[in-house]
Structures are given as structure tokens and as C-alpha cells.
mmCIF file with all atom_site columns, C-alpha atoms in Angstrom:
data_model
loop_
_atom_site.group_PDB
_atom_site.id
_atom_site.type_symbol
_atom_site.label_atom_id
_atom_site.label_alt_id
_atom_site.label_comp_id
_atom_site.label_asym_id
_atom_site.label_entity_id
_atom_site.label_seq_id
_atom_site.pdbx_PDB_ins_code
_atom_site.Cartn_x
_atom_site.Cartn_y
_atom_site.Cartn_z
_atom_site.occupancy
_atom_site.B_iso_or_equiv
_atom_site.pdbx_formal_charge
_atom_site.auth_seq_id
_atom_site.auth_comp_id
_atom_site.auth_asym_id
_atom_site.auth_atom_id
_atom_site.pdbx_PDB_model_num
ATOM 1   C CA . MET H 1 1   ? 0.000  0.000   0.000   1.00 36.00 ? 1   MET H CA 1
ATOM 2   C CA . GLY H 1 2   ? 2.912  2.357   0.730   1.00 39.00 ? 2   GLY H CA 1
ATOM 3   C CA . ASN H 1 3   ? 4.231  2.193   -2.833  1.00 40.00 ? 3   ASN H CA 1
ATOM 4   C CA . ILE H 1 4   ? 0.753  2.741   -4.239  1.00 41.00 ? 4   ILE H CA 1
ATOM 5   C CA . GLN H 1 5   ? 0.361  5.818   -2.049  1.00 40.00 ? 5   GLN H CA 1
ATOM 6   C CA . LYS H 1 6   ? 3.721  7.170   -3.272  1.00 41.00 ? 6   LYS H CA 1
ATOM 7   C CA . ILE H 1 7   ? 2.641  6.688   -6.861  1.00 45.00 ? 7   ILE H CA 1
ATOM 8   C CA . HIS H 1 8   ? -0.632 8.491   -6.228  1.00 46.00 ? 8   HIS H CA 1
ATOM 9   C CA . ASN H 1 9   ? 1.303  11.330  -4.611  1.00 45.00 ? 9   ASN H CA 1
ATOM 10  C CA . GLY H 1 10  ? 3.200  11.942  -7.851  1.00 53.00 ? 10  GLY H CA 1
ATOM 11  C CA . ASN H 1 11  ? 6.409  10.114  -6.991  1.00 65.00 ? 11  ASN H CA 1
ATOM 12  C CA . ILE H 1 12  ? 6.118  7.565   -9.774  1.00 67.00 ? 12  ILE H CA 1
ATOM 13  C CA . ARG H 1 13  ? 9.220  8.929   -11.529 1.00 67.00 ? 13  ARG H CA 1
ATOM 14  C CA . GLN H 1 14  ? 11.233 8.383   -8.367  1.00 73.00 ? 14  GLN H CA 1
ATOM 15  C CA . VAL H 1 15  ? 9.937  4.815   -7.999  1.00 75.00 ? 15  VAL H CA 1
ATOM 16  C CA . PHE H 1 16  ? 10.915 4.014   -11.598 1.00 76.00 ? 16  PHE H CA 1
ATOM 17  C CA . HIS H 1 17  ? 14.255 5.812   -11.238 1.00 74.00 ? 17  HIS H CA 1
ATOM 18  C CA . GLN H 1 18  ? 15.126 3.752   -8.171  1.00 78.00 ? 18  GLN H CA 1
ATOM 19  C CA . ALA H 1 19  ? 14.304 0.617   -10.151 1.00 82.00 ? 19  ALA H CA 1
ATOM 20  C CA . GLY H 1 20  ? 16.522 1.752   -13.047 1.00 84.00 ? 20  GLY H CA 1
ATOM 21  C CA . ILE H 1 21  ? 13.560 1.955   -15.411 1.00 90.00 ? 21  ILE H CA 1
ATOM 22  C CA . ILE H 1 22  ? 12.653 4.720   -17.830 1.00 93.00 ? 22  ILE H CA 1
ATOM 23  C CA . PRO H 1 23  ? 9.028  4.283   -18.873 1.00 92.00 ? 23  PRO H CA 1
ATOM 24  C CA . CYS H 1 24  ? 7.940  5.626   -22.245 1.00 93.00 ? 24  CYS H CA 1
ATOM 25  C CA . ILE H 1 25  ? 4.161  5.757   -22.238 1.00 92.00 ? 25  ILE H CA 1
ATOM 26  C CA . ILE H 1 26  ? 2.649  5.943   -25.702 1.00 95.00 ? 26  ILE H CA 1
ATOM 27  C CA . GLN H 1 27  ? -1.051 6.757   -25.924 1.00 95.00 ? 27  GLN H CA 1
ATOM 28  C CA . ARG H 1 28  ? -3.376 4.786   -28.196 1.00 96.00 ? 28  ARG H CA 1
ATOM 29  C CA . ALA H 1 29  ? -4.772 8.072   -29.559 1.00 97.00 ? 29  ALA H CA 1
ATOM 30  C CA . ASP H 1 30  ? -1.254 8.995   -30.737 1.00 97.00 ? 30  ASP H CA 1
ATOM 31  C CA . VAL H 1 31  ? -0.840 5.581   -32.352 1.00 97.00 ? 31  VAL H CA 1
ATOM 32  C CA . GLU H 1 32  ? -4.176 5.832   -34.152 1.00 97.00 ? 32  GLU H CA 1
ATOM 33  C CA . ALA H 1 33  ? -3.412 9.397   -35.304 1.00 98.00 ? 33  ALA H CA 1
ATOM 34  C CA . GLY H 1 34  ? 0.105  8.412   -36.392 1.00 97.00 ? 34  GLY H CA 1
ATOM 35  C CA . ASP H 1 35  ? 1.487  11.175  -34.152 1.00 98.00 ? 35  ASP H CA 1
ATOM 36  C CA . ILE H 1 36  ? 5.008  10.129  -33.154 1.00 98.00 ? 36  ILE H CA 1
ATOM 37  C CA . GLN H 1 37  ? 5.991  13.570  -31.809 1.00 97.00 ? 37  GLN H CA 1
ATOM 38  C CA . PRO H 1 38  ? 5.357  12.970  -28.071 1.00 96.00 ? 38  PRO H CA 1
ATOM 39  C CA . ALA H 1 39  ? 7.264  9.666   -28.051 1.00 97.00 ? 39  ALA H CA 1
ATOM 40  C CA . TRP H 1 40  ? 9.984  10.948  -30.378 1.00 97.00 ? 40  TRP H CA 1
ATOM 41  C CA . GLN H 1 41  ? 10.622 14.007  -28.195 1.00 96.00 ? 41  GLN H CA 1
ATOM 42  C CA . PHE H 1 42  ? 10.885 11.778  -25.129 1.00 96.00 ? 42  PHE H CA 1
ATOM 43  C CA . LEU H 1 43  ? 13.208 9.308   -26.875 1.00 97.00 ? 43  LEU H CA 1
ATOM 44  C CA . LYS H 1 44  ? 15.417 12.112  -28.197 1.00 96.00 ? 44  LYS H CA 1
ATOM 45  C CA . LYS H 1 45  ? 15.780 13.419  -24.660 1.00 95.00 ? 45  LYS H CA 1
ATOM 46  C CA . ILE H 1 46  ? 16.815 10.100  -23.125 1.00 95.00 ? 46  ILE H CA 1
ATOM 47  C CA . SER H 1 47  ? 19.309 9.448   -25.934 1.00 96.00 ? 47  SER H CA 1
ATOM 48  C CA . GLN H 1 48  ? 21.235 12.687  -25.521 1.00 95.00 ? 48  GLN H CA 1
ATOM 49  C CA . LYS H 1 49  ? 24.962 12.184  -25.096 1.00 94.00 ? 49  LYS H CA 1
ATOM 50  C CA . LYS H 1 50  ? 24.827 13.130  -21.406 1.00 94.00 ? 50  LYS H CA 1
ATOM 51  C CA . HIS H 1 51  ? 22.237 10.384  -20.754 1.00 93.00 ? 51  HIS H CA 1
ATOM 52  C CA . LEU H 1 52  ? 23.623 7.733   -23.091 1.00 94.00 ? 52  LEU H CA 1
ATOM 53  C CA . TRP H 1 53  ? 25.278 5.554   -20.467 1.00 94.00 ? 53  TRP H CA 1
ATOM 54  C CA . THR H 1 54  ? 22.877 5.967   -17.562 1.00 93.00 ? 54  THR H CA 1
ATOM 55  C CA . ASN H 1 55  ? 19.855 5.203   -19.762 1.00 95.00 ? 55  ASN H CA 1
ATOM 56  C CA . ARG H 1 56  ? 21.323 2.105   -21.404 1.00 96.00 ? 56  ARG H CA 1
ATOM 57  C CA . ASP H 1 57  ? 19.099 -0.946  -20.846 1.00 96.00 ? 57  ASP H CA 1
ATOM 58  C CA . ALA H 1 58  ? 16.526 1.123   -18.945 1.00 96.00 ? 58  ALA H CA 1
ATOM 59  C CA . LEU H 1 59  ? 13.758 1.916   -21.450 1.00 96.00 ? 59  LEU H CA 1
ATOM 60  C CA . VAL H 1 60  ? 10.421 0.159   -21.093 1.00 94.00 ? 60  VAL H CA 1
ATOM 61  C CA . LEU H 1 61  ? 7.656  0.883   -23.594 1.00 94.00 ? 61  LEU H CA 1
ATOM 62  C CA . TYR H 1 62  ? 4.068  0.961   -22.419 1.00 92.00 ? 62  TYR H CA 1
ATOM 63  C CA . PHE H 1 63  ? 1.149  1.464   -24.769 1.00 93.00 ? 63  PHE H CA 1
ATOM 64  C CA . ALA H 1 64  ? -1.759 3.002   -22.871 1.00 92.00 ? 64  ALA H CA 1
ATOM 65  C CA . GLY H 1 65  ? -5.176 2.145   -24.233 1.00 94.00 ? 65  GLY H CA 1
ATOM 66  C CA . TYR H 1 66  ? -4.319 -1.356  -25.462 1.00 94.00 ? 66  TYR H CA 1
ATOM 67  C CA . GLU H 1 67  ? -4.873 -3.140  -22.147 1.00 92.00 ? 67  GLU H CA 1
ATOM 68  C CA . GLU H 1 68  ? -8.137 -4.733  -23.273 1.00 93.00 ? 68  GLU H CA 1
ATOM 69  C CA . ASP H 1 69  ? -7.052 -5.397  -26.873 1.00 93.00 ? 69  ASP H CA 1
ATOM 70  C CA . THR H 1 70  ? -6.353 -9.114  -27.242 1.00 92.00 ? 70  THR H CA 1
ATOM 71  C CA . ARG H 1 71  ? -4.435 -8.753  -30.497 1.00 90.00 ? 71  ARG H CA 1
ATOM 72  C CA . ALA H 1 72  ? -0.665 -8.833  -30.608 1.00 88.00 ? 72  ALA H CA 1
ATOM 73  C CA . TYR H 1 73  ? 0.823  -5.458  -31.490 1.00 89.00 ? 73  TYR H CA 1
ATOM 74  C CA . PHE H 1 74  ? 2.021  -6.734  -34.864 1.00 88.00 ? 74  PHE H CA 1
ATOM 75  C CA . GLN H 1 75  ? -1.588 -7.676  -35.662 1.00 90.00 ? 75  GLN H CA 1
ATOM 76  C CA . ILE H 1 76  ? -2.739 -4.061  -35.326 1.00 92.00 ? 76  ILE H CA 1
ATOM 77  C CA . PRO H 1 77  ? -2.022 -2.309  -38.651 1.00 92.00 ? 77  PRO H CA 1
ATOM 78  C CA . GLU H 1 78  ? -2.061 1.237   -37.245 1.00 95.00 ? 78  GLU H CA 1
ATOM 79  C CA . PHE H 1 79  ? 0.316  0.156   -34.474 1.00 94.00 ? 79  PHE H CA 1
ATOM 80  C CA . VAL H 1 80  ? 2.789  -1.360  -36.938 1.00 94.00 ? 80  VAL H CA 1
ATOM 81  C CA . ARG H 1 81  ? 2.630  1.802   -39.097 1.00 95.00 ? 81  ARG H CA 1
ATOM 82  C CA . TYR H 1 82  ? 3.167  3.985   -36.027 1.00 97.00 ? 82  TYR H CA 1
ATOM 83  C CA . PHE H 1 83  ? 6.082  1.944   -34.752 1.00 96.00 ? 83  PHE H CA 1
ATOM 84  C CA . ARG H 1 84  ? 7.796  1.842   -38.142 1.00 95.00 ? 84  ARG H CA 1
ATOM 85  C CA . LYS H 1 85  ? 7.380  5.616   -38.485 1.00 97.00 ? 85  LYS H CA 1
ATOM 86  C CA . LEU H 1 86  ? 8.825  6.132   -35.005 1.00 98.00 ? 86  LEU H CA 1
ATOM 87  C CA . SER H 1 87  ? 11.734 3.810   -35.802 1.00 97.00 ? 87  SER H CA 1
ATOM 88  C CA . GLN H 1 88  ? 12.549 5.811   -38.927 1.00 96.00 ? 88  GLN H CA 1
ATOM 89  C CA . SER H 1 89  ? 13.148 8.816   -36.669 1.00 97.00 ? 89  SER H CA 1
ATOM 90  C CA . TRP H 1 90  ? 14.659 6.997   -33.684 1.00 98.00 ? 90  TRP H CA 1
ATOM 91  C CA . ASN H 1 91  ? 16.030 3.470   -34.009 1.00 96.00 ? 91  ASN H CA 1
ATOM 92  C CA . TYR H 1 92  ? 18.214 3.001   -30.941 1.00 98.00 ? 92  TYR H CA 1
ATOM 93  C CA . TRP H 1 93  ? 16.112 0.252   -29.399 1.00 97.00 ? 93  TRP H CA 1
ATOM 94  C CA . LEU H 1 94  ? 19.054 -2.124  -29.079 1.00 96.00 ? 94  LEU H CA 1
ATOM 95  C CA . TRP H 1 95  ? 20.942 0.246   -26.789 1.00 98.00 ? 95  TRP H CA 1
ATOM 96  C CA . PHE H 1 96  ? 18.106 1.543   -24.644 1.00 98.00 ? 96  PHE H CA 1
ATOM 97  C CA . LEU H 1 97  ? 15.410 -1.140  -24.318 1.00 96.00 ? 97  LEU H CA 1
ATOM 98  C CA . ASN H 1 98  ? 15.536 -3.052  -21.060 1.00 95.00 ? 98  ASN H CA 1
ATOM 99  C CA . ALA H 1 99  ? 16.652 -6.603  -21.851 1.00 92.00 ? 99  ALA H CA 1
ATOM 100 C CA . LYS H 1 100 ? 14.649 -7.870  -18.873 1.00 90.00 ? 100 LYS H CA 1
ATOM 101 C CA . ASN H 1 101 ? 11.477 -6.929  -20.739 1.00 89.00 ? 101 ASN H CA 1
ATOM 102 C CA . PRO H 1 102 ? 11.291 -9.530  -23.522 1.00 91.00 ? 102 PRO H CA 1
ATOM 103 C CA . GLU H 1 103 ? 7.856  -8.394  -24.698 1.00 91.00 ? 103 GLU H CA 1
ATOM 104 C CA . ASN H 1 104 ? 9.268  -5.033  -25.818 1.00 93.00 ? 104 ASN H CA 1
ATOM 105 C CA . ILE H 1 105 ? 12.179 -6.667  -27.625 1.00 93.00 ? 105 ILE H CA 1
ATOM 106 C CA . ARG H 1 106 ? 9.942  -9.135  -29.454 1.00 91.00 ? 106 ARG H CA 1
ATOM 107 C CA . MET H 1 107 ? 7.539  -6.334  -30.328 1.00 92.00 ? 107 MET H CA 1
ATOM 108 C CA . VAL H 1 108 ? 10.381 -4.285  -31.846 1.00 93.00 ? 108 VAL H CA 1
ATOM 109 C CA . LEU H 1 109 ? 11.453 -7.191  -34.030 1.00 91.00 ? 109 LEU H CA 1
ATOM 110 C CA . SER H 1 110 ? 7.953  -8.198  -35.093 1.00 89.00 ? 110 SER H CA 1
ATOM 111 C CA . CYS H 1 111 ? 6.942  -4.629  -35.988 1.00 90.00 ? 111 CYS H CA 1
ATOM 112 C CA . HIS H 1 112 ? 10.041 -4.271  -38.174 1.00 89.00 ? 112 HIS H CA 1
ATOM 113 C CA . LEU H 1 113 ? 9.166  -7.374  -40.200 1.00 85.00 ? 113 LEU H CA 1
ATOM 114 C CA . PRO H 1 114 ? 7.646  -6.852  -43.647 1.00 80.00 ? 114 PRO H CA 1
ATOM 115 C CA . ASN H 1 115 ? 3.860  -7.136  -43.791 1.00 71.00 ? 115 ASN H CA 1
ATOM 116 C CA . HIS H 1 116 ? 3.892  -10.424 -45.686 1.00 63.00 ? 116 HIS H CA 1
ATOM 117 C CA . LEU H 1 117 ? 5.738  -12.079 -42.776 1.00 63.00 ? 117 LEU H CA 1
ATOM 118 C CA . LEU H 1 118 ? 3.496  -10.826 -40.012 1.00 60.00 ? 118 LEU H CA 1
ATOM 119 C CA . SER H 1 119 ? 1.399  -13.685 -38.743 1.00 54.00 ? 119 SER H CA 1
ATOM 120 C CA . ASP H 1 120 ? -2.207 -13.332 -37.750 1.00 43.00 ? 120 ASP H CA 1
ATOM 121 C CA . ALA H 1 121 ? -2.037 -16.685 -36.018 1.00 40.00 ? 121 ALA H CA 1
ATOM 122 C CA . ALA H 1 122 ? -1.264 -15.664 -32.434 1.00 45.00 ? 122 ALA H CA 1
ATOM 123 C CA . GLN H 1 123 ? -3.328 -18.102 -30.409 1.00 43.00 ? 123 GLN H CA 1
ATOM 124 C CA . THR H 1 124 ? -2.630 -17.263 -26.772 1.00 45.00 ? 124 THR H CA 1
ATOM 125 C CA . PRO H 1 125 ? -1.184 -14.368 -24.799 1.00 48.00 ? 125 PRO H CA 1
ATOM 126 C CA . GLU H 1 126 ? 2.072  -16.354 -24.622 1.00 47.00 ? 126 GLU H CA 1
ATOM 127 C CA . ASP H 1 127 ? 2.109  -16.645 -28.422 1.00 47.00 ? 127 ASP H CA 1
ATOM 128 C CA . GLN H 1 128 ? 1.306  -13.029 -29.145 1.00 48.00 ? 128 GLN H CA 1
ATOM 129 C CA . TYR H 1 129 ? 4.937  -12.237 -29.906 1.00 48.00 ? 129 TYR H CA 1
ATOM 130 C CA . ALA H 1 130 ? 5.664  -15.448 -31.750 1.00 51.00 ? 130 ALA H CA 1
ATOM 131 C CA . VAL H 1 131 ? 7.634  -14.652 -34.850 1.00 50.00 ? 131 VAL H CA 1
ATOM 132 C CA . PRO H 1 132 ? 6.266  -16.545 -37.854 1.00 50.00 ? 132 PRO H CA 1
ATOM 133 C CA . VAL H 1 133 ? 8.534  -19.017 -39.605 1.00 51.00 ? 133 VAL H CA 1
ATOM 134 C CA . GLN H 1 134 ? 8.670  -18.343 -43.319 1.00 50.00 ? 134 GLN H CA 1
ATOM 135 C CA . ASP H 1 135 ? 11.310 -18.996 -45.984 1.00 52.00 ? 135 ASP H CA 1
ATOM 136 C CA . ASP H 1 136 ? 12.840 -15.528 -45.925 1.00 66.00 ? 136 ASP H CA 1
ATOM 137 C CA . LEU H 1 137 ? 12.325 -14.875 -42.214 1.00 73.00 ? 137 LEU H CA 1
ATOM 138 C CA . SER H 1 138 ? 15.976 -15.533 -41.350 1.00 77.00 ? 138 SER H CA 1
ATOM 139 C CA . ASN H 1 139 ? 17.131 -13.012 -43.927 1.00 81.00 ? 139 ASN H CA 1
ATOM 140 C CA . GLN H 1 140 ? 14.640 -10.428 -42.699 1.00 84.00 ? 140 GLN H CA 1
ATOM 141 C CA . VAL H 1 141 ? 15.577 -10.924 -39.034 1.00 85.00 ? 141 VAL H CA 1
ATOM 142 C CA . SER H 1 142 ? 19.254 -10.666 -39.929 1.00 85.00 ? 142 SER H CA 1
ATOM 143 C CA . SER H 1 143 ? 18.601 -7.468  -41.874 1.00 88.00 ? 143 SER H CA 1
ATOM 144 C CA . ILE H 1 144 ? 16.602 -5.940  -38.998 1.00 92.00 ? 144 ILE H CA 1
ATOM 145 C CA . MET H 1 145 ? 19.231 -6.843  -36.415 1.00 92.00 ? 145 MET H CA 1
ATOM 146 C CA . ASN H 1 146 ? 22.017 -5.497  -38.648 1.00 93.00 ? 146 ASN H CA 1
ATOM 147 C CA . ARG H 1 147 ? 20.127 -2.210  -38.982 1.00 94.00 ? 147 ARG H CA 1
ATOM 148 C CA . LEU H 1 148 ? 19.579 -1.977  -35.214 1.00 95.00 ? 148 LEU H CA 1
ATOM 149 C CA . CYS H 1 149 ? 23.276 -2.713  -34.642 1.00 95.00 ? 149 CYS H CA 1
ATOM 150 C CA . ALA H 1 150 ? 24.436 -0.174  -37.228 1.00 96.00 ? 150 ALA H CA 1
ATOM 151 C CA . ASP H 1 151 ? 22.221 2.520   -35.709 1.00 97.00 ? 151 ASP H CA 1
ATOM 152 C CA . THR H 1 152 ? 23.522 1.681   -32.230 1.00 97.00 ? 152 THR H CA 1
ATOM 153 C CA . GLU H 1 153 ? 27.148 1.869   -33.375 1.00 96.00 ? 153 GLU H CA 1
ATOM 154 C CA . THR H 1 154 ? 26.457 5.204   -35.065 1.00 97.00 ? 154 THR H CA 1
ATOM 155 C CA . LEU H 1 155 ? 24.912 6.551   -31.864 1.00 97.00 ? 155 LEU H CA 1
ATOM 156 C CA . LEU H 1 156 ? 27.927 5.456   -29.810 1.00 97.00 ? 156 LEU H CA 1
ATOM 157 C CA . CYS H 1 157 ? 30.434 6.864   -32.306 1.00 97.00 ? 157 CYS H CA 1
ATOM 158 C CA . LYS H 1 158 ? 28.589 10.198  -32.367 1.00 96.00 ? 158 LYS H CA 1
ATOM 159 C CA . ALA H 1 159 ? 28.904 10.195  -28.568 1.00 95.00 ? 159 ALA H CA 1
ATOM 160 C CA . GLY H 1 160 ? 32.673 9.946   -28.928 1.00 96.00 ? 160 GLY H CA 1
ATOM 161 C CA . ARG H 1 161 ? 33.313 6.228   -28.633 1.00 96.00 ? 161 ARG H CA 1
ATOM 162 C CA . ASP H 1 162 ? 36.065 4.694   -30.723 1.00 97.00 ? 162 ASP H CA 1
ATOM 163 C CA . PRO H 1 163 ? 34.469 2.662   -33.558 1.00 97.00 ? 163 PRO H CA 1
ATOM 164 C CA . LYS H 1 164 ? 36.047 -0.596  -32.323 1.00 97.00 ? 164 LYS H CA 1
ATOM 165 C CA . ILE H 1 165 ? 34.723 -0.044  -28.821 1.00 97.00 ? 165 ILE H CA 1
ATOM 166 C CA . ALA H 1 166 ? 31.327 0.973   -30.221 1.00 96.00 ? 166 ALA H CA 1
ATOM 167 C CA . HIS H 1 167 ? 31.264 -2.280  -32.203 1.00 96.00 ? 167 HIS H CA 1
ATOM 168 C CA . LYS H 1 168 ? 32.120 -4.345  -29.117 1.00 96.00 ? 168 LYS H CA 1
ATOM 169 C CA . LEU H 1 169 ? 29.508 -2.560  -26.993 1.00 96.00 ? 169 LEU H CA 1
ATOM 170 C CA . THR H 1 170 ? 26.916 -3.151  -29.710 1.00 96.00 ? 170 THR H CA 1
ATOM 171 C CA . LEU H 1 171 ? 27.745 -6.856  -29.859 1.00 94.00 ? 171 LEU H CA 1
ATOM 172 C CA . ASN H 1 172 ? 27.385 -7.022  -26.073 1.00 94.00 ? 172 ASN H CA 1
ATOM 173 C CA . ARG H 1 173 ? 23.869 -5.587  -26.367 1.00 95.00 ? 173 ARG H CA 1
ATOM 174 C CA . LEU H 1 174 ? 23.060 -7.910  -29.255 1.00 93.00 ? 174 LEU H CA 1
ATOM 175 C CA . ASP H 1 175 ? 24.245 -10.840 -27.157 1.00 92.00 ? 175 ASP H CA 1
ATOM 176 C CA . LEU H 1 176 ? 21.623 -9.885  -24.539 1.00 91.00 ? 176 LEU H CA 1
ATOM 177 C CA . TRP H 1 177 ? 18.816 -9.669  -27.106 1.00 92.00 ? 177 TRP H CA 1
ATOM 178 C CA . LEU H 1 178 ? 19.390 -12.757 -29.206 1.00 90.00 ? 178 LEU H CA 1
ATOM 179 C CA . PRO H 1 179 ? 18.536 -15.397 -26.579 1.00 90.00 ? 179 PRO H CA 1
ATOM 180 C CA . ILE H 1 180 ? 15.269 -13.554 -25.940 1.00 88.00 ? 180 ILE H CA 1
ATOM 181 C CA . LEU H 1 181 ? 14.512 -13.980 -29.640 1.00 86.00 ? 181 LEU H CA 1
ATOM 182 C CA . GLY H 1 182 ? 15.643 -17.612 -29.638 1.00 83.00 ? 182 GLY H CA 1
ATOM 183 C CA . LEU H 1 183 ? 18.758 -16.755 -31.654 1.00 80.00 ? 183 LEU H CA 1
ATOM 184 C CA . SER H 1 184 ? 22.522 -16.668 -31.061 1.00 77.00 ? 184 SER H CA 1
ATOM 185 C CA . LEU H 1 185 ? 25.628 -15.072 -32.504 1.00 68.00 ? 185 LEU H CA 1
ATOM 186 C CA . PRO H 1 186 ? 28.032 -17.210 -34.535 1.00 68.00 ? 186 PRO H CA 1
ATOM 187 C CA . ALA H 1 187 ? 31.086 -18.141 -32.429 1.00 61.00 ? 187 ALA H CA 1
ATOM 188 C CA . LYS H 1 188 ? 33.374 -15.824 -34.432 1.00 57.00 ? 188 LYS H CA 1
ATOM 189 C CA . GLU H 1 189 ? 31.148 -12.825 -33.554 1.00 57.00 ? 189 GLU H CA 1
ATOM 190 C CA . ARG H 1 190 ? 30.832 -13.540 -29.829 1.00 54.00 ? 190 ARG H CA 1
ATOM 191 C CA . VAL H 1 191 ? 32.308 -10.990 -27.471 1.00 52.00 ? 191 VAL H CA 1
ATOM 192 C CA . SER H 1 192 ? 34.589 -12.385 -24.814 1.00 50.00 ? 192 SER H CA 1
#
């Protein structure tokens, strides 16, 4: 009850901060209107050079207004359009998304997949982020992950990191994500 009272008293930011979590709350009305500005402004702020290291692995996405919607995010056309539009402006998910929140990571991957690979076959809440198996899925996943890695390396280099160190840091992040997606790095790419 004490934590609930704190939240109601406006201390929710402090509660999240103490937990090392940065919540990004995206409203359904913004998704349906295709308005990425509120989320984009927030994401730009947390990815500033001065916040780059403290905000790593802290971002958690929450989509307000979808609590009662039983569809997976990738099954909602306006959501996929919104997320792709947002990712065109800000694609640093690999660096910032909290790796302890697998739903966000799976959502990022599934919303980046081309429309013809998005499955409408999610059967249960546990399956809602299941990535469909199709012939060119491996190539698409590889392409998406390469893009996320390249954008992460660019972000780190712009922040002053040596390209070799930026590459190693990116592979470390990738190594956290891949098991969540049921994938792994080839042995030659693993970071020791």
C-alpha cells in the first residue's frame, strides 16, 4: 500500500528511477493518429549524449489504451505503421530497451518485419509475440538486427566512442537480445 500511495502522490518517476527503469508511455490516440511527436521528443531526450550511459538498458515501452485489446501489437495495422514511423526517426532500441522486458524486444522485431511475414495466427497471450517461420524470415531478421546494430554503433560513435569499442559494446547488447529472440551469434562474432 505504501508504494501505491507514493505513486498516487506523484512520486512515480522516483519509484521508476530507483528501479533503473525509464518508462515511455505511448497513448493509443497517438498511435491511431500516427502522431510520433510525443514519443519521439521523449526518446530524443533520453538518448542525448549526457544520458547515453545511464539510460542504457533502462527503457520500457508501455502502450496506454491497449490493455483490453487481445491482439498482438504486430496484428494491429495502425500500431505497426506507427512503430515503423517512429523507428525511422529513432532506431536506438538495441541500446536503450531493457533486456529484462522480452515483450518489448519481441515487439520491436515483429513490428520491423515486412507485412507479408506478419502472422495473424497468435493463439494465446504467450504466443502473441511469436515470430512466424517463413522462408525468408531468417534473412529479414538478420537485416533488422544489422540495422539496429548499425544505428547503435552510429549513436555510440557520435557520442565519442572509438568505432572498435562501439562495435564491441553493440555486440554485447546484441548478445543480450538474441537469446530472448531464440537466436545466437556465430562463435566468431561472440564478445569475450
